[in-house]
Amino acid sequence: MLVAGIMTGTSVDAIDIATCDIESKGDRHTVSLRSFTSSPFLGDLRDLILRCLAGTATLQEMSDLPFELARGYAASLADHCSANDVHPELVAVHGQTIWHHPPVSTWQAGSGPALSALINLPVVSDFRSADLAVGGQGAPLVPIYDHAVYANDTINRVALNIGGMANMTVLVAGAPLDTLMAFDCGPGNVWMDHAARVTYGKSYDTNGSIARAGRVLRPMLAEMMSMPYFSMDPPKSTGRELFTTQELQRLVTKYSHPSSPLEDVLTTVTELTAWSIVDHVQRYAPSCQEVIVSGGGSQNTYLIERIAELSRESGSAWTISVDPLWAEKEAMAFAYLGWRSLHGLPGNVPSVTGAQRPVVLGTIARA
Amino acid sequence: MLVAGIMTGTSVDAIDIATCDIESKGDRHTVSLRSFTSSPFLGDLRDLILRCLAGTATLQEMSDLPFELARGYAASLADHCSANDVHPELVAVHGQTIWHHPPVSTWQAGSGPALSALINLPVVSDFRSADLAVGGQGAPLVPIYDHAVYANDTINRVALNIGGMANMTVLVAGAPLDTLMAFDCGPGNVWMDHAARVTYGKSYDTNGSIARAGRVLRPMLAEMMSMPYFSMDPPKSTGRELFTTQELQRLVTKYSHPSSPLEDVLTTVTELTAWSIVDHVQRYAPSCQEVIVSGGGSQNTYLIERIAELSRESGSAWTISVDPLWAEKEAMAFAYLGWRSLHGLPGNVPSVTGAQRPVVLGTIARA
């Protein structure tokens, strides 16, 4: 079955669309990428989203948002399908997260019924609400995809995603789904990107070339490593509310002297990110053999090198590789989650989200 | 199949729940009421809804609303099912209308996935969005239920609902669904209720006893009858934005002298409502034999008498009767609409809503 997954992340920069052939062979599912595009949001729609996120939108704009998103998704999907000559039978749309505060509520805007009516295809949407309603965090939802695609009967793996935060799914060889562990290990790109902005005015450190040129500020690194989040045991998750730009600014002011090279801040923050990843792999996936990296941070070659070196220095035997589908993964994961929902299969993993039970995620419109 | 319909209207006073046995016999569907309750909203939830409607809610409250509604619906449904010993297999929930401005957007709050997860049953929700997305007004949706339940092969009927506005579905004997006509003929209770408030401080004119005691202010009636809405041909729909309290106040100030009895205003407004209903039946259902009335206005005995008398005076031959299920009808209609969606049957009628095509309404969660 050809399924389209549509993903729009919290950075509100692009509509990612992946179409995947999804097949079921007994208990095993295969997900093969057929096509992928990432297209920018149109300006008016992006402005509307940002006003809603900022809490400055009117009631009318809040009501319009799910419909304007549906219209935007429909247009992007039509372009995608004609450019790639693909004809999906099902569309899974994550929607735009406007609010996410478990255990009370979560809001991924984007009208499934409107999108279904516009494109004349079944649409699965609103993936996080059901898990939240049964006591889960509504996140992370990608681990079940990691298990389907990366788990191996003989090799112990970790699927690592370096987005704004860094999270990992521990895939012990042959372990069943209901024992899965997945958590945020700490900051991903959030502090590195902020440091790139305040030092060199760049939105991110391409390939990690700035960080590579500097030296680690050891006292600053030591204070960051002592943050209580790092020593907590999973399940745990974090976000920009803990790893704030204000906290980074405070650390920079405290430890970076006017005479020290600007790049040292980036080198230090990159080192923290690498350390927290390696530290968590060693603590919670001690027999890991392979780490497979996705997310924008996978393109920071200096960061990946530092992870590999820190791992070797600590005597670990795992290898690290960048997922060839590092950019496509999240849209593919939601295509898979939509396919599961269509087939009545639960999409959350209670050991990961904290839900009381597995639930079929989302809601299906077939206008 | 036993289906529960949950309806919460714009007056935000109660959660109405009906369970119905719905059966399919060829093209005909039967809908039989099994149980019905109308329970008040809990205070905190009602306050939250009113803040959202007023546009004074925070972003967090706007996000919480669909979840708090789901929790409220789940609690009311659990009470209903245990008190009536019923076990529905499907739940259809209209949701709380927060915004309805076709052709751009409509918003019926109430999370289907959350409700489904809480009650462990399939839930159909968000009935108006798909029709709106294909160019319809997203309303009225009850006419397809009127056609299923009240249409007759030999008797020409009109299903009249007197809510805030008065609307009618013209059921020509044996006529197919796709030729159905339904429209708002003008104000229902909106002006009568307002007049009861400003004259006697009552929320409505019980049985029409106030109106019965007064006399019609003829010049005021004449000016009201000349409002352009009444002479427009269907399709047409209206709301409180046309029949405002300000406009009624202007008319009262213009025509009701300080010495004239207070009840005359109510008598006049009641006469207008009766006249507009009779006038529209004669214009658009000239061969009508039976008018079946539902909605709160069906309990205004003086209004119903005036409709019957005006009809006789004009030489019409139709009878008028109050639907025994006048209070239950809307919740039953949404149970039926949910059942249609579950079976992949369209729920809108393009000749009624103006949509480009019939669409399966809503979205189905099966957590």
PDB file of N, CA and C in Angstrom, chain A residues 52-55 59-60 62-64 67-68 71 98-99 101 103-107 111 113-118 120 123 125-126 129-134 357-360 362-367, chain B residues 52-55 59-60 62-64 67-68 71 98-99 101 103-107 111 113-118 120 123 125-126 129-130 132-134 357-360 362-367:
ATOM      1  N   CYS A  52      -0.680  32.132  15.754  1.00  0.00           N
ATOM      2  CA  CYS A  52      -1.361  31.178  16.641  1.00  0.00           C
ATOM      3  C   CYS A  52      -0.412  30.677  17.719  1.00  0.00           C
ATOM      4  N   LEU A  53       0.832  30.347  17.332  1.00  0.00           N
ATOM      5  CA  LEU A  53       1.828  29.877  18.300  1.00  0.00           C
ATOM      6  C   LEU A  53       2.131  30.942  19.347  1.00  0.00           C
ATOM      7  N   ALA A  54       2.119  32.203  18.916  1.00  0.00           N
ATOM      8  CA  ALA A  54       2.456  33.297  19.829  1.00  0.00           C
ATOM      9  C   ALA A  54       1.285  33.673  20.726  1.00  0.00           C
ATOM     10  N   GLY A  55       0.089  33.110  20.437  1.00  0.00           N
ATOM     11  CA  GLY A  55      -1.078  33.451  21.251  1.00  0.00           C
ATOM     12  C   GLY A  55      -1.649  34.817  20.916  1.00  0.00           C
ATOM     13  N   LEU A  59      -9.834  34.706  17.518  1.00  0.00           N
ATOM     14  CA  LEU A  59     -10.617  33.471  17.527  1.00  0.00           C
ATOM     15  C   LEU A  59     -10.871  32.997  16.094  1.00  0.00           C
ATOM     16  N   GLN A  60     -11.171  33.934  15.202  1.00  0.00           N
ATOM     17  CA  GLN A  60     -11.380  33.574  13.797  1.00  0.00           C
ATOM     18  C   GLN A  60     -10.127  32.931  13.207  1.00  0.00           C
ATOM     19  N   MET A  62      -7.746  31.359  14.802  1.00  0.00           N
ATOM     20  CA  MET A  62      -7.563  30.043  15.420  1.00  0.00           C
ATOM     21  C   MET A  62      -8.471  29.012  14.765  1.00  0.00           C
ATOM     22  N   SER A  63      -9.669  29.435  14.377  1.00  0.00           N
ATOM     23  CA  SER A  63     -10.600  28.539  13.711  1.00  0.00           C
ATOM     24  C   SER A  63     -10.187  28.304  12.257  1.00  0.00           C
ATOM     25  N   ASP A  64      -9.662  29.346  11.626  1.00  0.00           N
ATOM     26  CA  ASP A  64      -9.241  29.220  10.219  1.00  0.00           C
ATOM     27  C   ASP A  64      -8.017  28.324  10.069  1.00  0.00           C
ATOM     28  N   PHE A  67      -8.162  24.777   8.671  1.00  0.00           N
ATOM     29  CA  PHE A  67      -8.610  24.761   7.277  1.00  0.00           C
ATOM     30  C   PHE A  67      -7.532  25.285   6.341  1.00  0.00           C
ATOM     31  N   GLU A  68      -6.847  26.349   6.745  1.00  0.00           N
ATOM     32  CA  GLU A  68      -5.777  26.886   5.893  1.00  0.00           C
ATOM     33  C   GLU A  68      -4.639  25.869   5.789  1.00  0.00           C
ATOM     34  N   ARG A  71      -5.727  23.246   3.335  1.00  0.00           N
ATOM     35  CA  ARG A  71      -5.590  23.754   1.962  1.00  0.00           C
ATOM     36  C   ARG A  71      -4.118  23.758   1.536  1.00  0.00           C
ATOM     37  N   ILE A  98       0.575  23.244  17.892  1.00  0.00           N
ATOM     38  CA  ILE A  98       0.336  24.601  18.404  1.00  0.00           C
ATOM     39  C   ILE A  98       0.519  24.615  19.922  1.00  0.00           C
ATOM     40  N   TRP A  99       0.275  23.467  20.541  1.00  0.00           N
ATOM     41  CA  TRP A  99       0.334  23.398  22.002  1.00  0.00           C
ATOM     42  C   TRP A  99       0.597  21.942  22.366  1.00  0.00           C
ATOM     43  N   HIS A 101       1.055  20.186  26.092  1.00  0.00           N
ATOM     44  CA  HIS A 101       1.269  20.177  27.537  1.00  0.00           C
ATOM     45  C   HIS A 101       0.598  18.978  28.179  1.00  0.00           C
ATOM     46  N   PRO A 103      -0.170  16.419  31.085  1.00  0.00           N
ATOM     47  CA  PRO A 103      -1.214  15.449  30.719  1.00  0.00           C
ATOM     48  C   PRO A 103      -2.538  16.101  30.323  1.00  0.00           C
ATOM     49  N   VAL A 104      -2.595  17.445  30.204  1.00  0.00           N
ATOM     50  CA  VAL A 104      -3.878  18.108  30.002  1.00  0.00           C
ATOM     51  C   VAL A 104      -4.322  18.102  28.538  1.00  0.00           C
ATOM     52  N   SER A 105      -3.475  18.614  27.661  1.00  0.00           N
ATOM     53  CA  SER A 105      -3.909  18.714  26.267  1.00  0.00           C
ATOM     54  C   SER A 105      -2.744  18.806  25.306  1.00  0.00           C
ATOM     55  N   THR A 106      -3.049  18.546  24.046  1.00  0.00           N
ATOM     56  CA  THR A 106      -2.098  18.721  22.952  1.00  0.00           C
ATOM     57  C   THR A 106      -2.895  19.141  21.741  1.00  0.00           C
ATOM     58  N   TRP A 107      -2.289  19.896  20.850  1.00  0.00           N
ATOM     59  CA  TRP A 107      -3.051  20.389  19.695  1.00  0.00           C
ATOM     60  C   TRP A 107      -2.168  20.395  18.448  1.00  0.00           C
ATOM     61  N   SER A 111      -7.056  20.142   9.624  1.00  0.00           N
ATOM     62  CA  SER A 111      -8.328  19.418   9.596  1.00  0.00           C
ATOM     63  C   SER A 111      -8.263  18.180   8.710  1.00  0.00           C
ATOM     64  N   PRO A 113     -10.825  15.949   8.136  1.00  0.00           N
ATOM     65  CA  PRO A 113     -11.988  15.894   7.248  1.00  0.00           C
ATOM     66  C   PRO A 113     -11.884  16.866   6.071  1.00  0.00           C
ATOM     67  N   ALA A 114     -11.391  18.075   6.322  1.00  0.00           N
ATOM     68  CA  ALA A 114     -11.273  19.049   5.224  1.00  0.00           C
ATOM     69  C   ALA A 114     -10.238  18.560   4.210  1.00  0.00           C
ATOM     70  N   LEU A 115      -9.081  18.066   4.695  1.00  0.00           N
ATOM     71  CA  LEU A 115      -8.053  17.573   3.777  1.00  0.00           C
ATOM     72  C   LEU A 115      -8.584  16.399   2.961  1.00  0.00           C
ATOM     73  N   SER A 116      -9.282  15.482   3.623  1.00  0.00           N
ATOM     74  CA  SER A 116      -9.833  14.323   2.924  1.00  0.00           C
ATOM     75  C   SER A 116     -10.817  14.744   1.836  1.00  0.00           C
ATOM     76  N   ALA A 117     -11.660  15.725   2.156  1.00  0.00           N
ATOM     77  CA  ALA A 117     -12.632  16.212   1.168  1.00  0.00           C
ATOM     78  C   ALA A 117     -11.924  16.889  -0.002  1.00  0.00           C
ATOM     79  N   LEU A 118     -10.840  17.603   0.293  1.00  0.00           N
ATOM     80  CA  LEU A 118     -10.130  18.334  -0.763  1.00  0.00           C
ATOM     81  C   LEU A 118      -9.378  17.396  -1.697  1.00  0.00           C
ATOM     82  N   ASN A 120      -9.849  13.888  -1.783  1.00  0.00           N
ATOM     83  CA  ASN A 120     -10.608  12.678  -2.110  1.00  0.00           C
ATOM     84  C   ASN A 120      -9.864  11.395  -1.775  1.00  0.00           C
ATOM     85  N   VAL A 123      -7.754  10.144   5.147  1.00  0.00           N
ATOM     86  CA  VAL A 123      -6.722  10.910   5.854  1.00  0.00           C
ATOM     87  C   VAL A 123      -6.734  10.534   7.343  1.00  0.00           C
ATOM     88  N   SER A 125      -5.246  11.717  10.968  1.00  0.00           N
ATOM     89  CA  SER A 125      -4.663  12.921  11.571  1.00  0.00           C
ATOM     90  C   SER A 125      -4.791  12.844  13.087  1.00  0.00           C
ATOM     91  N   ASP A 126      -4.251  13.837  13.777  1.00  0.00           N
ATOM     92  CA  ASP A 126      -4.417  13.999  15.226  1.00  0.00           C
ATOM     93  C   ASP A 126      -3.876  12.779  15.988  1.00  0.00           C
ATOM     94  N   SER A 129      -3.465  12.754  20.513  1.00  0.00           N
ATOM     95  CA  SER A 129      -4.517  12.969  21.518  1.00  0.00           C
ATOM     96  C   SER A 129      -4.905  11.701  22.271  1.00  0.00           C
ATOM     97  N   ALA A 130      -5.036  10.586  21.570  1.00  0.00           N
ATOM     98  CA  ALA A 130      -5.525   9.369  22.219  1.00  0.00           C
ATOM     99  C   ALA A 130      -4.535   8.878  23.272  1.00  0.00           C
ATOM    100  N   ASP A 131      -3.240   8.926  22.956  1.00  0.00           N
ATOM    101  CA  ASP A 131      -2.232   8.507  23.934  1.00  0.00           C
ATOM    102  C   ASP A 131      -2.296   9.389  25.176  1.00  0.00           C
ATOM    103  N   LEU A 132      -2.439  10.694  24.946  1.00  0.00           N
ATOM    104  CA  LEU A 132      -2.542  11.638  26.067  1.00  0.00           C
ATOM    105  C   LEU A 132      -3.759  11.332  26.932  1.00  0.00           C
ATOM    106  N   ALA A 133      -4.881  10.976  26.262  1.00  0.00           N
ATOM    107  CA  ALA A 133      -6.126  10.728  27.010  1.00  0.00           C
ATOM    108  C   ALA A 133      -6.016   9.518  27.933  1.00  0.00           C
ATOM    109  N   VAL A 134      -5.116   8.587  27.604  1.00  0.00           N
ATOM    110  CA  VAL A 134      -4.933   7.428  28.486  1.00  0.00           C
ATOM    111  C   VAL A 134      -3.642   7.558  29.302  1.00  0.00           C
ATOM    112  N   ARG A 357      -2.279   2.075  28.311  1.00  0.00           N
ATOM    113  CA  ARG A 357      -2.473   0.935  27.408  1.00  0.00           C
ATOM    114  C   ARG A 357      -2.137   1.352  25.978  1.00  0.00           C
ATOM    115  N   PRO A 358      -1.874   0.340  25.123  1.00  0.00           N
ATOM    116  CA  PRO A 358      -1.682   0.662  23.714  1.00  0.00           C
ATOM    117  C   PRO A 358      -3.011   1.129  23.120  1.00  0.00           C
ATOM    118  N   VAL A 359      -2.984   2.168  22.303  1.00  0.00           N
ATOM    119  CA  VAL A 359      -4.200   2.654  21.640  1.00  0.00           C
ATOM    120  C   VAL A 359      -3.926   2.850  20.148  1.00  0.00           C
ATOM    121  N   VAL A 360      -5.003   2.701  19.360  1.00  0.00           N
ATOM    122  CA  VAL A 360      -4.916   3.033  17.937  1.00  0.00           C
ATOM    123  C   VAL A 360      -4.923   4.558  17.863  1.00  0.00           C
ATOM    124  N   GLY A 362      -4.913   8.507  16.399  1.00  0.00           N
ATOM    125  CA  GLY A 362      -5.467   9.337  15.340  1.00  0.00           C
ATOM    126  C   GLY A 362      -6.927   9.099  15.056  1.00  0.00           C
ATOM    127  N   THR A 363      -7.378   9.672  13.964  1.00  0.00           N
ATOM    128  CA  THR A 363      -8.764   9.612  13.556  1.00  0.00           C
ATOM    129  C   THR A 363      -8.787   9.641  12.036  1.00  0.00           C
ATOM    130  N   ILE A 364      -9.712   8.868  11.446  1.00  0.00           N
ATOM    131  CA  ILE A 364      -9.687   8.638   9.998  1.00  0.00           C
ATOM    132  C   ILE A 364     -10.886   9.291   9.322  1.00  0.00           C
ATOM    133  N   ALA A 365     -10.615  10.194   8.412  1.00  0.00           N
ATOM    134  CA  ALA A 365     -11.664  10.818   7.603  1.00  0.00           C
ATOM    135  C   ALA A 365     -11.610  10.223   6.200  1.00  0.00           C
ATOM    136  N   ARG A 366     -12.783   9.898   5.646  1.00  0.00           N
ATOM    137  CA  ARG A 366     -12.874   9.340   4.294  1.00  0.00           C
ATOM    138  C   ARG A 366     -13.952  10.078   3.544  1.00  0.00           C
ATOM    139  N   ALA A 367     -13.773  11.400   3.410  1.00  0.00           N
ATOM    140  CA  ALA A 367     -14.805  12.212   2.761  1.00  0.00           C
ATOM    141  C   ALA A 367     -14.973  11.801   1.305  1.00  0.00           C
TER     142      ALA A 367
ATOM    143  N   CYS B  52     -14.039  30.701  25.607  1.00  0.00           N
ATOM    144  CA  CYS B  52     -13.571  30.433  24.240  1.00  0.00           C
ATOM    145  C   CYS B  52     -14.489  31.118  23.223  1.00  0.00           C
ATOM    146  N   LEU B  53     -15.808  31.026  23.443  1.00  0.00           N
ATOM    147  CA  LEU B  53     -16.773  31.665  22.542  1.00  0.00           C
ATOM    148  C   LEU B  53     -16.586  33.180  22.524  1.00  0.00           C
ATOM    149  N   ALA B  54     -16.245  33.747  23.674  1.00  0.00           N
ATOM    150  CA  ALA B  54     -16.105  35.205  23.780  1.00  0.00           C
ATOM    151  C   ALA B  54     -14.766  35.688  23.224  1.00  0.00           C
ATOM    152  N   GLY B  55     -13.861  34.728  22.920  1.00  0.00           N
ATOM    153  CA  GLY B  55     -12.558  35.130  22.402  1.00  0.00           C
ATOM    154  C   GLY B  55     -11.635  35.652  23.486  1.00  0.00           C
ATOM    155  N   LEU B  59      -4.381  30.754  24.882  1.00  0.00           N
ATOM    156  CA  LEU B  59      -4.027  29.678  23.949  1.00  0.00           C
ATOM    157  C   LEU B  59      -4.113  28.327  24.659  1.00  0.00           C
ATOM    158  N   GLN B  60      -3.647  28.265  25.906  1.00  0.00           N
ATOM    159  CA  GLN B  60      -3.737  27.021  26.664  1.00  0.00           C
ATOM    160  C   GLN B  60      -5.193  26.580  26.825  1.00  0.00           C
ATOM    161  N   MET B  62      -7.725  27.329  24.905  1.00  0.00           N
ATOM    162  CA  MET B  62      -8.238  26.908  23.598  1.00  0.00           C
ATOM    163  C   MET B  62      -7.784  25.485  23.272  1.00  0.00           C
ATOM    164  N   SER B  63      -6.570  25.145  23.684  1.00  0.00           N
ATOM    165  CA  SER B  63      -6.055  23.798  23.456  1.00  0.00           C
ATOM    166  C   SER B  63      -6.691  22.803  24.417  1.00  0.00           C
ATOM    167  N   ASP B  64      -6.946  23.250  25.647  1.00  0.00           N
ATOM    168  CA  ASP B  64      -7.546  22.360  26.642  1.00  0.00           C
ATOM    169  C   ASP B  64      -9.005  22.042  26.316  1.00  0.00           C
ATOM    170  N   PHE B  67     -10.165  18.657  24.957  1.00  0.00           N
ATOM    171  CA  PHE B  67      -9.911  17.575  25.911  1.00  0.00           C
ATOM    172  C   PHE B  67     -10.881  17.639  27.078  1.00  0.00           C
ATOM    173  N   GLU B  68     -11.140  18.846  27.588  1.00  0.00           N
ATOM    174  CA  GLU B  68     -12.087  18.974  28.703  1.00  0.00           C
ATOM    175  C   GLU B  68     -13.493  18.571  28.242  1.00  0.00           C
ATOM    176  N   ARG B  71     -13.585  14.824  28.149  1.00  0.00           N
ATOM    177  CA  ARG B  71     -13.734  14.297  29.514  1.00  0.00           C
ATOM    178  C   ARG B  71     -15.169  14.471  30.007  1.00  0.00           C
ATOM    179  N   ILE B  98     -17.717  26.536  18.262  1.00  0.00           N
ATOM    180  CA  ILE B  98     -17.001  27.716  18.769  1.00  0.00           C
ATOM    181  C   ILE B  98     -16.976  28.791  17.689  1.00  0.00           C
ATOM    182  N   TRP B  99     -17.024  28.368  16.427  1.00  0.00           N
ATOM    183  CA  TRP B  99     -16.924  29.311  15.302  1.00  0.00           C
ATOM    184  C   TRP B  99     -17.574  28.657  14.106  1.00  0.00           C
ATOM    185  N   HIS B 101     -18.084  30.110  10.254  1.00  0.00           N
ATOM    186  CA  HIS B 101     -18.116  31.127   9.217  1.00  0.00           C
ATOM    187  C   HIS B 101     -17.774  30.534   7.862  1.00  0.00           C
ATOM    188  N   PRO B 103     -17.504  30.509   3.912  1.00  0.00           N
ATOM    189  CA  PRO B 103     -16.850  29.293   3.411  1.00  0.00           C
ATOM    190  C   PRO B 103     -15.456  29.057   3.978  1.00  0.00           C
ATOM    191  N   VAL B 104     -15.007  29.866   4.944  1.00  0.00           N
ATOM    192  CA  VAL B 104     -13.607  29.762   5.371  1.00  0.00           C
ATOM    193  C   VAL B 104     -13.378  28.649   6.383  1.00  0.00           C
ATOM    194  N   SER B 105     -14.140  28.660   7.484  1.00  0.00           N
ATOM    195  CA  SER B 105     -13.868  27.664   8.515  1.00  0.00           C
ATOM    196  C   SER B 105     -15.059  27.444   9.438  1.00  0.00           C
ATOM    197  N   THR B 106     -15.014  26.327  10.142  1.00  0.00           N
ATOM    198  CA  THR B 106     -15.992  26.010  11.183  1.00  0.00           C
ATOM    199  C   THR B 106     -15.248  25.238  12.245  1.00  0.00           C
ATOM    200  N   TRP B 107     -15.698  25.344  13.499  1.00  0.00           N
ATOM    201  CA  TRP B 107     -14.974  24.674  14.572  1.00  0.00           C
ATOM    202  C   TRP B 107     -15.951  24.127  15.588  1.00  0.00           C
ATOM    203  N   SER B 111     -12.549  16.516  21.305  1.00  0.00           N
ATOM    204  CA  SER B 111     -11.577  15.618  20.682  1.00  0.00           C
ATOM    205  C   SER B 111     -12.124  14.206  20.511  1.00  0.00           C
ATOM    206  N   PRO B 113     -10.476  11.511  19.121  1.00  0.00           N
ATOM    207  CA  PRO B 113      -9.517  10.512  19.588  1.00  0.00           C
ATOM    208  C   PRO B 113      -9.460  10.415  21.113  1.00  0.00           C
ATOM    209  N   ALA B 114      -9.502  11.558  21.802  1.00  0.00           N
ATOM    210  CA  ALA B 114      -9.459  11.514  23.270  1.00  0.00           C
ATOM    211  C   ALA B 114     -10.709  10.829  23.817  1.00  0.00           C
ATOM    212  N   LEU B 115     -11.877  11.183  23.278  1.00  0.00           N
ATOM    213  CA  LEU B 115     -13.117  10.556  23.757  1.00  0.00           C
ATOM    214  C   LEU B 115     -13.090   9.052  23.501  1.00  0.00           C
ATOM    215  N   SER B 116     -12.639   8.659  22.311  1.00  0.00           N
ATOM    216  CA  SER B 116     -12.569   7.236  21.975  1.00  0.00           C
ATOM    217  C   SER B 116     -11.643   6.490  22.932  1.00  0.00           C
ATOM    218  N   ALA B 117     -10.501   7.096  23.250  1.00  0.00           N
ATOM    219  CA  ALA B 117      -9.557   6.460  24.179  1.00  0.00           C
ATOM    220  C   ALA B 117     -10.158   6.359  25.578  1.00  0.00           C
ATOM    221  N   LEU B 118     -10.919   7.387  25.976  1.00  0.00           N
ATOM    222  CA  LEU B 118     -11.493   7.396  27.323  1.00  0.00           C
ATOM    223  C   LEU B 118     -12.605   6.370  27.480  1.00  0.00           C
ATOM    224  N   ASN B 120     -13.244   3.789  25.135  1.00  0.00           N
ATOM    225  CA  ASN B 120     -12.956   2.512  24.483  1.00  0.00           C
ATOM    226  C   ASN B 120     -14.028   2.113  23.469  1.00  0.00           C
ATOM    227  N   VAL B 123     -15.551   6.556  17.821  1.00  0.00           N
ATOM    228  CA  VAL B 123     -16.197   7.875  17.932  1.00  0.00           C
ATOM    229  C   VAL B 123     -16.118   8.596  16.589  1.00  0.00           C
ATOM    230  N   SER B 125     -16.698  12.279  14.908  1.00  0.00           N
ATOM    231  CA  SER B 125     -16.796  13.680  15.336  1.00  0.00           C
ATOM    232  C   SER B 125     -16.505  14.599  14.163  1.00  0.00           C
ATOM    233  N   ASP B 126     -16.616  15.904  14.397  1.00  0.00           N
ATOM    234  CA  ASP B 126     -16.230  16.936  13.421  1.00  0.00           C
ATOM    235  C   ASP B 126     -17.024  16.789  12.119  1.00  0.00           C
ATOM    236  N   SER B 129     -16.858  19.921   8.839  1.00  0.00           N
ATOM    237  CA  SER B 129     -15.679  20.405   8.114  1.00  0.00           C
ATOM    238  C   SER B 129     -15.600  19.927   6.663  1.00  0.00           C
ATOM    239  N   ALA B 130     -15.933  18.674   6.415  1.00  0.00           N
ATOM    240  CA  ALA B 130     -15.766  18.132   5.060  1.00  0.00           C
ATOM    241  C   ALA B 130     -16.714  18.817   4.079  1.00  0.00           C
ATOM    242  N   LEU B 132     -17.910  21.817   4.316  1.00  0.00           N
ATOM    243  CA  LEU B 132     -17.388  23.170   4.126  1.00  0.00           C
ATOM    244  C   LEU B 132     -16.216  23.165   3.138  1.00  0.00           C
ATOM    245  N   ALA B 133     -15.360  22.125   3.247  1.00  0.00           N
ATOM    246  CA  ALA B 133     -14.176  22.063   2.387  1.00  0.00           C
ATOM    247  C   ALA B 133     -14.544  21.892   0.913  1.00  0.00           C
ATOM    248  N   VAL B 134     -15.718  21.322   0.630  1.00  0.00           N
ATOM    249  CA  VAL B 134     -16.141  21.180  -0.770  1.00  0.00           C
ATOM    250  C   VAL B 134     -17.211  22.226  -1.103  1.00  0.00           C
ATOM    251  N   ARG B 357     -20.333  18.287  -3.896  1.00  0.00           N
ATOM    252  CA  ARG B 357     -20.612  16.857  -4.016  1.00  0.00           C
ATOM    253  C   ARG B 357     -20.985  16.287  -2.645  1.00  0.00           C
ATOM    254  N   PRO B 358     -21.652  15.116  -2.663  1.00  0.00           N
ATOM    255  CA  PRO B 358     -21.898  14.446  -1.378  1.00  0.00           C
ATOM    256  C   PRO B 358     -20.572  13.957  -0.799  1.00  0.00           C
ATOM    257  N   VAL B 359     -20.391  14.115   0.499  1.00  0.00           N
ATOM    258  CA  VAL B 359     -19.182  13.626   1.155  1.00  0.00           C
ATOM    259  C   VAL B 359     -19.555  12.853   2.419  1.00  0.00           C
ATOM    260  N   VAL B 360     -18.698  11.882   2.752  1.00  0.00           N
ATOM    261  CA  VAL B 360     -18.845  11.187   4.035  1.00  0.00           C
ATOM    262  C   VAL B 360     -18.363  12.165   5.107  1.00  0.00           C
ATOM    263  N   GLY B 362     -17.335  13.844   8.817  1.00  0.00           N
ATOM    264  CA  GLY B 362     -16.687  13.531  10.084  1.00  0.00           C
ATOM    265  C   GLY B 362     -15.416  12.729   9.954  1.00  0.00           C
ATOM    266  N   THR B 363     -14.966  12.245  11.081  1.00  0.00           N
ATOM    267  CA  THR B 363     -13.720  11.489  11.152  1.00  0.00           C
ATOM    268  C   THR B 363     -13.869  10.489  12.295  1.00  0.00           C
ATOM    269  N   ILE B 364     -13.325   9.285  12.086  1.00  0.00           N
ATOM    270  CA  ILE B 364     -13.590   8.170  13.000  1.00  0.00           C
ATOM    271  C   ILE B 364     -12.341   7.789  13.776  1.00  0.00           C
ATOM    272  N   ALA B 365     -12.441   7.872  15.094  1.00  0.00           N
ATOM    273  CA  ALA B 365     -11.350   7.426  15.970  1.00  0.00           C
ATOM    274  C   ALA B 365     -11.761   6.107  16.604  1.00  0.00           C
ATOM    275  N   ARG B 366     -10.831   5.157  16.650  1.00  0.00           N
ATOM    276  CA  ARG B 366     -11.074   3.842  17.262  1.00  0.00           C
ATOM    277  C   ARG B 366      -9.903   3.501  18.153  1.00  0.00           C
ATOM    278  N   ALA B 367      -9.700   4.338  19.176  1.00  0.00           N
ATOM    279  CA  ALA B 367      -8.533   4.128  20.038  1.00  0.00           C
ATOM    280  C   ALA B 367      -8.666   2.819  20.804  1.00  0.00           C
TER     281      ALA B 367
END
